[in-house]
mmCIF file with all atom_site columns, C-alpha atoms in Angstrom:
data_model
loop_
_atom_site.group_PDB
_atom_site.id
_atom_site.type_symbol
_atom_site.label_atom_id
_atom_site.label_alt_id
_atom_site.label_comp_id
_atom_site.label_asym_id
_atom_site.label_entity_id
_atom_site.label_seq_id
_atom_site.pdbx_PDB_ins_code
_atom_site.Cartn_x
_atom_site.Cartn_y
_atom_site.Cartn_z
_atom_site.occupancy
_atom_site.B_iso_or_equiv
_atom_site.pdbx_formal_charge
_atom_site.auth_seq_id
_atom_site.auth_comp_id
_atom_site.auth_asym_id
_atom_site.auth_atom_id
_atom_site.pdbx_PDB_model_num
ATOM 1   C CA . UNK I 1 1   ? 64.955  39.848 -130.024 1.00 49.00 ? 1   UNK I CA 1
ATOM 2   C CA . UNK I 1 2   ? 67.913  41.681 -129.796 1.00 49.00 ? 2   UNK I CA 1
ATOM 3   C CA . UNK I 1 3   ? 68.303  44.519 -127.912 1.00 50.00 ? 3   UNK I CA 1
ATOM 4   C CA . UNK I 1 4   ? 67.747  48.165 -130.270 1.00 49.00 ? 4   UNK I CA 1
ATOM 5   C CA . UNK I 1 5   ? 70.308  51.259 -129.426 1.00 51.00 ? 5   UNK I CA 1
ATOM 6   C CA . UNK I 1 6   ? 67.205  52.811 -128.052 1.00 51.00 ? 6   UNK I CA 1
ATOM 7   C CA . UNK I 1 7   ? 66.401  50.113 -125.579 1.00 50.00 ? 7   UNK I CA 1
ATOM 8   C CA . UNK I 1 8   ? 67.432  49.589 -121.708 1.00 57.00 ? 8   UNK I CA 1
ATOM 9   C CA . UNK I 1 9   ? 70.603  47.219 -121.457 1.00 54.00 ? 9   UNK I CA 1
ATOM 10  C CA . UNK I 1 10  ? 69.991  43.770 -121.580 1.00 54.00 ? 10  UNK I CA 1
ATOM 11  C CA . UNK I 1 11  ? 69.703  41.460 -118.308 1.00 57.00 ? 11  UNK I CA 1
ATOM 12  C CA . UNK I 1 12  ? 72.775  39.557 -119.622 1.00 48.00 ? 12  UNK I CA 1
ATOM 13  C CA . UNK I 1 13  ? 74.598  43.235 -120.088 1.00 49.00 ? 13  UNK I CA 1
ATOM 14  C CA . UNK I 1 14  ? 74.030  44.346 -117.131 1.00 53.00 ? 14  UNK I CA 1
ATOM 15  C CA . UNK I 1 15  ? 75.316  40.933 -115.478 1.00 56.00 ? 15  UNK I CA 1
ATOM 16  C CA . UNK I 1 16  ? 78.477  40.919 -118.242 1.00 57.00 ? 16  UNK I CA 1
ATOM 17  C CA . UNK I 1 17  ? 79.948  44.652 -118.751 1.00 77.00 ? 17  UNK I CA 1
ATOM 18  C CA . UNK I 1 18  ? 82.260  43.109 -121.265 1.00 87.00 ? 18  UNK I CA 1
ATOM 19  C CA . UNK I 1 19  ? 82.236  45.097 -124.756 1.00 90.00 ? 19  UNK I CA 1
ATOM 20  C CA . UNK I 1 20  ? 80.258  42.665 -127.414 1.00 89.00 ? 20  UNK I CA 1
ATOM 21  C CA . UNK I 1 21  ? 83.670  42.236 -129.308 1.00 90.00 ? 21  UNK I CA 1
ATOM 22  C CA . UNK I 1 22  ? 85.740  41.446 -126.043 1.00 87.00 ? 22  UNK I CA 1
ATOM 23  C CA . UNK I 1 23  ? 83.021  38.649 -125.173 1.00 88.00 ? 23  UNK I CA 1
ATOM 24  C CA . UNK I 1 24  ? 85.936  36.252 -126.632 1.00 90.00 ? 24  UNK I CA 1
ATOM 25  C CA . UNK I 1 25  ? 88.800  37.497 -124.747 1.00 91.00 ? 25  UNK I CA 1
ATOM 26  C CA . UNK I 1 26  ? 87.228  38.422 -120.823 1.00 92.00 ? 26  UNK I CA 1
ATOM 27  C CA . UNK I 1 27  ? 90.939  38.101 -119.439 1.00 92.00 ? 27  UNK I CA 1
ATOM 28  C CA . UNK I 1 28  ? 92.673  40.133 -121.988 1.00 93.00 ? 28  UNK I CA 1
ATOM 29  C CA . UNK I 1 29  ? 89.684  43.084 -121.387 1.00 93.00 ? 29  UNK I CA 1
ATOM 30  C CA . UNK I 1 30  ? 90.429  42.782 -117.858 1.00 93.00 ? 30  UNK I CA 1
ATOM 31  C CA . UNK I 1 31  ? 94.560  42.597 -118.590 1.00 94.00 ? 31  UNK I CA 1
ATOM 32  C CA . UNK I 1 32  ? 93.765  46.149 -120.572 1.00 94.00 ? 32  UNK I CA 1
ATOM 33  C CA . UNK I 1 33  ? 91.515  47.712 -118.133 1.00 94.00 ? 33  UNK I CA 1
ATOM 34  C CA . UNK I 1 34  ? 93.917  46.838 -114.848 1.00 95.00 ? 34  UNK I CA 1
ATOM 35  C CA . UNK I 1 35  ? 96.481  48.348 -116.772 1.00 94.00 ? 35  UNK I CA 1
ATOM 36  C CA . UNK I 1 36  ? 94.826  50.990 -117.921 1.00 95.00 ? 36  UNK I CA 1
ATOM 37  C CA . UNK I 1 37  ? 93.610  52.053 -114.126 1.00 96.00 ? 37  UNK I CA 1
ATOM 38  C CA . UNK I 1 38  ? 97.204  51.079 -112.966 1.00 96.00 ? 38  UNK I CA 1
ATOM 39  C CA . UNK I 1 39  ? 98.957  53.900 -115.407 1.00 95.00 ? 39  UNK I CA 1
ATOM 40  C CA . UNK I 1 40  ? 96.081  56.426 -114.356 1.00 96.00 ? 40  UNK I CA 1
ATOM 41  C CA . UNK I 1 41  ? 97.228  55.783 -110.583 1.00 96.00 ? 41  UNK I CA 1
ATOM 42  C CA . UNK I 1 42  ? 100.932 56.180 -111.187 1.00 96.00 ? 42  UNK I CA 1
ATOM 43  C CA . UNK I 1 43  ? 100.043 59.379 -112.951 1.00 96.00 ? 43  UNK I CA 1
ATOM 44  C CA . UNK I 1 44  ? 98.800  60.976 -110.548 1.00 96.00 ? 44  UNK I CA 1
ATOM 45  C CA . UNK I 1 45  ? 101.049 59.461 -107.699 1.00 96.00 ? 45  UNK I CA 1
ATOM 46  C CA . UNK I 1 46  ? 103.889 60.659 -110.015 1.00 96.00 ? 46  UNK I CA 1
ATOM 47  C CA . UNK I 1 47  ? 102.977 64.098 -110.580 1.00 96.00 ? 47  UNK I CA 1
ATOM 48  C CA . UNK I 1 48  ? 103.397 64.965 -107.231 1.00 95.00 ? 48  UNK I CA 1
ATOM 49  C CA . UNK I 1 49  ? 107.110 64.372 -107.696 1.00 95.00 ? 49  UNK I CA 1
ATOM 50  C CA . UNK I 1 50  ? 107.105 65.875 -111.110 1.00 94.00 ? 50  UNK I CA 1
ATOM 51  C CA . UNK I 1 51  ? 107.326 63.070 -113.194 1.00 96.00 ? 51  UNK I CA 1
ATOM 52  C CA . UNK I 1 52  ? 104.778 61.744 -115.765 1.00 94.00 ? 52  UNK I CA 1
ATOM 53  C CA . UNK I 1 53  ? 104.403 58.089 -116.456 1.00 92.00 ? 53  UNK I CA 1
ATOM 54  C CA . UNK I 1 54  ? 106.887 56.015 -118.433 1.00 92.00 ? 54  UNK I CA 1
ATOM 55  C CA . UNK I 1 55  ? 109.663 58.669 -117.489 1.00 95.00 ? 55  UNK I CA 1
ATOM 56  C CA . UNK I 1 56  ? 109.974 56.787 -114.353 1.00 96.00 ? 56  UNK I CA 1
ATOM 57  C CA . UNK I 1 57  ? 110.893 54.106 -116.120 1.00 94.00 ? 57  UNK I CA 1
ATOM 58  C CA . UNK I 1 58  ? 113.465 55.286 -117.953 1.00 96.00 ? 58  UNK I CA 1
ATOM 59  C CA . UNK I 1 59  ? 115.266 57.318 -114.417 1.00 97.00 ? 59  UNK I CA 1
ATOM 60  C CA . UNK I 1 60  ? 115.104 54.309 -112.949 1.00 96.00 ? 60  UNK I CA 1
ATOM 61  C CA . UNK I 1 61  ? 117.761 52.507 -115.644 1.00 94.00 ? 61  UNK I CA 1
ATOM 62  C CA . UNK I 1 62  ? 119.761 55.554 -115.376 1.00 96.00 ? 62  UNK I CA 1
ATOM 63  C CA . UNK I 1 63  ? 119.982 55.191 -111.525 1.00 97.00 ? 63  UNK I CA 1
ATOM 64  C CA . UNK I 1 64  ? 120.628 51.551 -112.060 1.00 95.00 ? 64  UNK I CA 1
ATOM 65  C CA . UNK I 1 65  ? 123.131 51.785 -114.699 1.00 93.00 ? 65  UNK I CA 1
ATOM 66  C CA . UNK I 1 66  ? 124.733 54.967 -114.775 1.00 94.00 ? 66  UNK I CA 1
ATOM 67  C CA . UNK I 1 67  ? 125.774 57.008 -117.960 1.00 95.00 ? 67  UNK I CA 1
ATOM 68  C CA . UNK I 1 68  ? 124.083 54.762 -121.105 1.00 95.00 ? 68  UNK I CA 1
ATOM 69  C CA . UNK I 1 69  ? 123.743 55.249 -124.761 1.00 95.00 ? 69  UNK I CA 1
ATOM 70  C CA . UNK I 1 70  ? 120.612 56.963 -126.065 1.00 95.00 ? 70  UNK I CA 1
ATOM 71  C CA . UNK I 1 71  ? 120.506 53.448 -128.642 1.00 93.00 ? 71  UNK I CA 1
ATOM 72  C CA . UNK I 1 72  ? 120.529 51.901 -125.637 1.00 92.00 ? 72  UNK I CA 1
ATOM 73  C CA . UNK I 1 73  ? 118.092 53.441 -123.555 1.00 93.00 ? 73  UNK I CA 1
ATOM 74  C CA . UNK I 1 74  ? 115.821 53.093 -126.838 1.00 92.00 ? 74  UNK I CA 1
ATOM 75  C CA . UNK I 1 75  ? 116.736 49.244 -126.857 1.00 89.00 ? 75  UNK I CA 1
ATOM 76  C CA . UNK I 1 76  ? 116.024 48.605 -122.964 1.00 89.00 ? 76  UNK I CA 1
ATOM 77  C CA . UNK I 1 77  ? 113.086 50.498 -122.972 1.00 89.00 ? 77  UNK I CA 1
ATOM 78  C CA . UNK I 1 78  ? 111.734 48.674 -125.936 1.00 86.00 ? 78  UNK I CA 1
ATOM 79  C CA . UNK I 1 79  ? 109.854 51.849 -127.235 1.00 90.00 ? 79  UNK I CA 1
ATOM 80  C CA . UNK I 1 80  ? 110.036 53.874 -130.959 1.00 92.00 ? 80  UNK I CA 1
ATOM 81  C CA . UNK I 1 81  ? 113.146 56.022 -130.270 1.00 94.00 ? 81  UNK I CA 1
ATOM 82  C CA . UNK I 1 82  ? 111.156 59.304 -130.651 1.00 95.00 ? 82  UNK I CA 1
ATOM 83  C CA . UNK I 1 83  ? 108.914 58.426 -127.773 1.00 95.00 ? 83  UNK I CA 1
ATOM 84  C CA . UNK I 1 84  ? 112.350 58.521 -126.302 1.00 95.00 ? 84  UNK I CA 1
ATOM 85  C CA . UNK I 1 85  ? 113.952 61.660 -127.388 1.00 95.00 ? 85  UNK I CA 1
ATOM 86  C CA . UNK I 1 86  ? 110.793 63.206 -126.544 1.00 96.00 ? 86  UNK I CA 1
ATOM 87  C CA . UNK I 1 87  ? 110.625 61.545 -123.227 1.00 96.00 ? 87  UNK I CA 1
ATOM 88  C CA . UNK I 1 88  ? 114.322 62.912 -122.801 1.00 97.00 ? 88  UNK I CA 1
ATOM 89  C CA . UNK I 1 89  ? 113.456 65.970 -124.167 1.00 96.00 ? 89  UNK I CA 1
ATOM 90  C CA . UNK I 1 90  ? 110.978 66.894 -121.090 1.00 96.00 ? 90  UNK I CA 1
ATOM 91  C CA . UNK I 1 91  ? 113.320 65.536 -118.590 1.00 97.00 ? 91  UNK I CA 1
ATOM 92  C CA . UNK I 1 92  ? 116.500 67.330 -120.062 1.00 97.00 ? 92  UNK I CA 1
ATOM 93  C CA . UNK I 1 93  ? 114.359 70.796 -119.684 1.00 97.00 ? 93  UNK I CA 1
ATOM 94  C CA . UNK I 1 94  ? 113.164 70.196 -116.438 1.00 96.00 ? 94  UNK I CA 1
ATOM 95  C CA . UNK I 1 95  ? 116.533 69.788 -115.342 1.00 97.00 ? 95  UNK I CA 1
ATOM 96  C CA . UNK I 1 96  ? 116.672 65.595 -114.262 1.00 98.00 ? 96  UNK I CA 1
ATOM 97  C CA . UNK I 1 97  ? 118.817 64.036 -116.870 1.00 97.00 ? 97  UNK I CA 1
ATOM 98  C CA . UNK I 1 98  ? 122.203 65.412 -119.637 1.00 97.00 ? 98  UNK I CA 1
ATOM 99  C CA . UNK I 1 99  ? 122.843 64.422 -122.608 1.00 96.00 ? 99  UNK I CA 1
ATOM 100 C CA . UNK I 1 100 ? 126.025 65.132 -124.038 1.00 95.00 ? 100 UNK I CA 1
ATOM 101 C CA . UNK I 1 101 ? 128.353 62.679 -126.825 1.00 94.00 ? 101 UNK I CA 1
ATOM 102 C CA . UNK I 1 102 ? 130.137 60.010 -125.920 1.00 91.00 ? 102 UNK I CA 1
ATOM 103 C CA . UNK I 1 103 ? 133.826 60.154 -125.614 1.00 91.00 ? 103 UNK I CA 1
ATOM 104 C CA . UNK I 1 104 ? 134.323 56.575 -126.944 1.00 89.00 ? 104 UNK I CA 1
ATOM 105 C CA . UNK I 1 105 ? 132.423 57.605 -130.425 1.00 90.00 ? 105 UNK I CA 1
ATOM 106 C CA . UNK I 1 106 ? 131.147 60.859 -130.871 1.00 85.00 ? 106 UNK I CA 1
ATOM 107 C CA . UNK I 1 107 ? 128.093 59.630 -133.379 1.00 89.00 ? 107 UNK I CA 1
ATOM 108 C CA . UNK I 1 108 ? 126.297 58.817 -130.138 1.00 92.00 ? 108 UNK I CA 1
ATOM 109 C CA . UNK I 1 109 ? 124.955 60.498 -127.655 1.00 94.00 ? 109 UNK I CA 1
ATOM 110 C CA . UNK I 1 110 ? 125.294 59.463 -123.834 1.00 95.00 ? 110 UNK I CA 1
ATOM 111 C CA . UNK I 1 111 ? 122.591 60.131 -121.171 1.00 97.00 ? 111 UNK I CA 1
ATOM 112 C CA . UNK I 1 112 ? 122.836 60.024 -117.498 1.00 97.00 ? 112 UNK I CA 1
ATOM 113 C CA . UNK I 1 113 ? 120.719 61.609 -114.475 1.00 97.00 ? 113 UNK I CA 1
ATOM 114 C CA . UNK I 1 114 ? 121.561 65.069 -112.975 1.00 97.00 ? 114 UNK I CA 1
ATOM 115 C CA . UNK I 1 115 ? 122.076 65.501 -109.482 1.00 97.00 ? 115 UNK I CA 1
ATOM 116 C CA . UNK I 1 116 ? 118.385 66.822 -109.948 1.00 96.00 ? 116 UNK I CA 1
ATOM 117 C CA . UNK I 1 117 ? 117.648 63.916 -111.521 1.00 96.00 ? 117 UNK I CA 1
ATOM 118 C CA . UNK I 1 118 ? 119.342 61.527 -108.289 1.00 96.00 ? 118 UNK I CA 1
ATOM 119 C CA . UNK I 1 119 ? 116.650 63.696 -106.113 1.00 96.00 ? 119 UNK I CA 1
ATOM 120 C CA . UNK I 1 120 ? 113.855 61.718 -107.366 1.00 97.00 ? 120 UNK I CA 1
ATOM 121 C CA . UNK I 1 121 ? 114.733 58.677 -106.324 1.00 97.00 ? 121 UNK I CA 1
ATOM 122 C CA . UNK I 1 122 ? 113.417 58.243 -103.098 1.00 97.00 ? 122 UNK I CA 1
ATOM 123 C CA . UNK I 1 123 ? 109.944 60.107 -104.305 1.00 97.00 ? 123 UNK I CA 1
ATOM 124 C CA . UNK I 1 124 ? 109.659 57.511 -106.950 1.00 97.00 ? 124 UNK I CA 1
ATOM 125 C CA . UNK I 1 125 ? 110.607 54.816 -104.743 1.00 97.00 ? 125 UNK I CA 1
ATOM 126 C CA . UNK I 1 126 ? 107.706 56.036 -102.175 1.00 97.00 ? 126 UNK I CA 1
ATOM 127 C CA . UNK I 1 127 ? 105.643 56.483 -105.367 1.00 96.00 ? 127 UNK I CA 1
ATOM 128 C CA . UNK I 1 128 ? 105.983 52.733 -106.515 1.00 96.00 ? 128 UNK I CA 1
ATOM 129 C CA . UNK I 1 129 ? 105.644 51.434 -102.968 1.00 97.00 ? 129 UNK I CA 1
ATOM 130 C CA . UNK I 1 130 ? 102.234 53.305 -101.979 1.00 96.00 ? 130 UNK I CA 1
ATOM 131 C CA . UNK I 1 131 ? 101.385 52.005 -105.404 1.00 96.00 ? 131 UNK I CA 1
ATOM 132 C CA . UNK I 1 132 ? 101.890 48.939 -104.552 1.00 96.00 ? 132 UNK I CA 1
ATOM 133 C CA . UNK I 1 133 ? 100.059 48.454 -101.622 1.00 96.00 ? 133 UNK I CA 1
ATOM 134 C CA . UNK I 1 134 ? 97.044  50.634 -103.594 1.00 96.00 ? 134 UNK I CA 1
ATOM 135 C CA . UNK I 1 135 ? 96.738  48.368 -106.333 1.00 96.00 ? 135 UNK I CA 1
ATOM 136 C CA . UNK I 1 136 ? 97.182  44.931 -103.296 1.00 97.00 ? 136 UNK I CA 1
ATOM 137 C CA . UNK I 1 137 ? 94.989  45.412 -100.842 1.00 97.00 ? 137 UNK I CA 1
ATOM 138 C CA . UNK I 1 138 ? 93.517  43.232 -99.568  1.00 97.00 ? 138 UNK I CA 1
ATOM 139 C CA . UNK I 1 139 ? 95.270  40.023 -100.921 1.00 97.00 ? 139 UNK I CA 1
ATOM 140 C CA . UNK I 1 140 ? 97.462  38.188 -98.718  1.00 97.00 ? 140 UNK I CA 1
ATOM 141 C CA . UNK I 1 141 ? 100.817 37.615 -99.191  1.00 97.00 ? 141 UNK I CA 1
ATOM 142 C CA . UNK I 1 142 ? 99.728  34.197 -100.397 1.00 98.00 ? 142 UNK I CA 1
ATOM 143 C CA . UNK I 1 143 ? 97.388  35.802 -102.951 1.00 98.00 ? 143 UNK I CA 1
ATOM 144 C CA . UNK I 1 144 ? 100.473 38.235 -104.183 1.00 97.00 ? 144 UNK I CA 1
ATOM 145 C CA . UNK I 1 145 ? 103.075 35.874 -104.575 1.00 97.00 ? 145 UNK I CA 1
ATOM 146 C CA . UNK I 1 146 ? 100.583 33.807 -106.568 1.00 98.00 ? 146 UNK I CA 1
ATOM 147 C CA . UNK I 1 147 ? 99.297  36.946 -108.722 1.00 97.00 ? 147 UNK I CA 1
ATOM 148 C CA . UNK I 1 148 ? 103.011 38.054 -109.435 1.00 96.00 ? 148 UNK I CA 1
ATOM 149 C CA . UNK I 1 149 ? 103.617 34.303 -110.483 1.00 97.00 ? 149 UNK I CA 1
ATOM 150 C CA . UNK I 1 150 ? 100.953 34.558 -112.648 1.00 96.00 ? 150 UNK I CA 1
ATOM 151 C CA . UNK I 1 151 ? 101.448 37.652 -114.291 1.00 95.00 ? 151 UNK I CA 1
ATOM 152 C CA . UNK I 1 152 ? 105.159 36.072 -114.992 1.00 93.00 ? 152 UNK I CA 1
ATOM 153 C CA . UNK I 1 153 ? 103.887 33.404 -116.842 1.00 94.00 ? 153 UNK I CA 1
ATOM 154 C CA . UNK I 1 154 ? 101.699 35.583 -119.007 1.00 94.00 ? 154 UNK I CA 1
ATOM 155 C CA . UNK I 1 155 ? 104.062 38.501 -119.615 1.00 92.00 ? 155 UNK I CA 1
ATOM 156 C CA . UNK I 1 156 ? 106.612 34.800 -121.049 1.00 92.00 ? 156 UNK I CA 1
ATOM 157 C CA . UNK I 1 157 ? 103.475 34.360 -123.039 1.00 92.00 ? 157 UNK I CA 1
ATOM 158 C CA . UNK I 1 158 ? 103.200 38.013 -124.931 1.00 90.00 ? 158 UNK I CA 1
ATOM 159 C CA . UNK I 1 159 ? 107.170 37.601 -125.228 1.00 90.00 ? 159 UNK I CA 1
ATOM 160 C CA . UNK I 1 160 ? 107.333 34.235 -126.944 1.00 89.00 ? 160 UNK I CA 1
ATOM 161 C CA . UNK I 1 161 ? 108.020 34.244 -130.328 1.00 82.00 ? 161 UNK I CA 1
ATOM 162 C CA . UNK I 1 162 ? 109.661 37.872 -130.454 1.00 82.00 ? 162 UNK I CA 1
ATOM 163 C CA . UNK I 1 163 ? 113.070 39.126 -130.712 1.00 77.00 ? 163 UNK I CA 1
ATOM 164 C CA . UNK I 1 164 ? 111.555 42.771 -129.313 1.00 73.00 ? 164 UNK I CA 1
ATOM 165 C CA . UNK I 1 165 ? 110.383 42.082 -125.743 1.00 79.00 ? 165 UNK I CA 1
ATOM 166 C CA . UNK I 1 166 ? 112.179 44.669 -123.825 1.00 74.00 ? 166 UNK I CA 1
ATOM 167 C CA . UNK I 1 167 ? 114.222 43.244 -121.150 1.00 71.00 ? 167 UNK I CA 1
ATOM 168 C CA . UNK I 1 168 ? 112.908 42.940 -117.437 1.00 71.00 ? 168 UNK I CA 1
ATOM 169 C CA . UNK I 1 169 ? 114.616 45.627 -114.994 1.00 60.00 ? 169 UNK I CA 1
#
């Protein structure tokens, strides 16, 4: 007899915490959960340096590339233009980025890190180092290398057959 909503969880439900609709995709469910937990942990750490999750990727791009057109930043990040625009507005209000007309094409907007934004770089690097250690605690160097290899393969699978897969950077 199937469990009813008022009945205590079945033995199978206690052993297998997967939602019933995720039974056909246990690894996809696990990846989603781990990604969400990783983002939450990153958010806690990034808050200490004055950033929200996702903003560090935009800053990393600016630190590595220098001034870049906003349209290129949108393409590189693989996000909706409105999301990047909102992110830039917040970063600009915080004094971390500056937007200005591109001298080569006044219709385009150049984005660059300010000195204040550059000062975040060491803090973000420390956040990512700490997040890596926390995330991978207890894994041997060989297990870490295998996990990196497997995640790269999963990423290839997800990007296969699509033109809008963001570049790895």
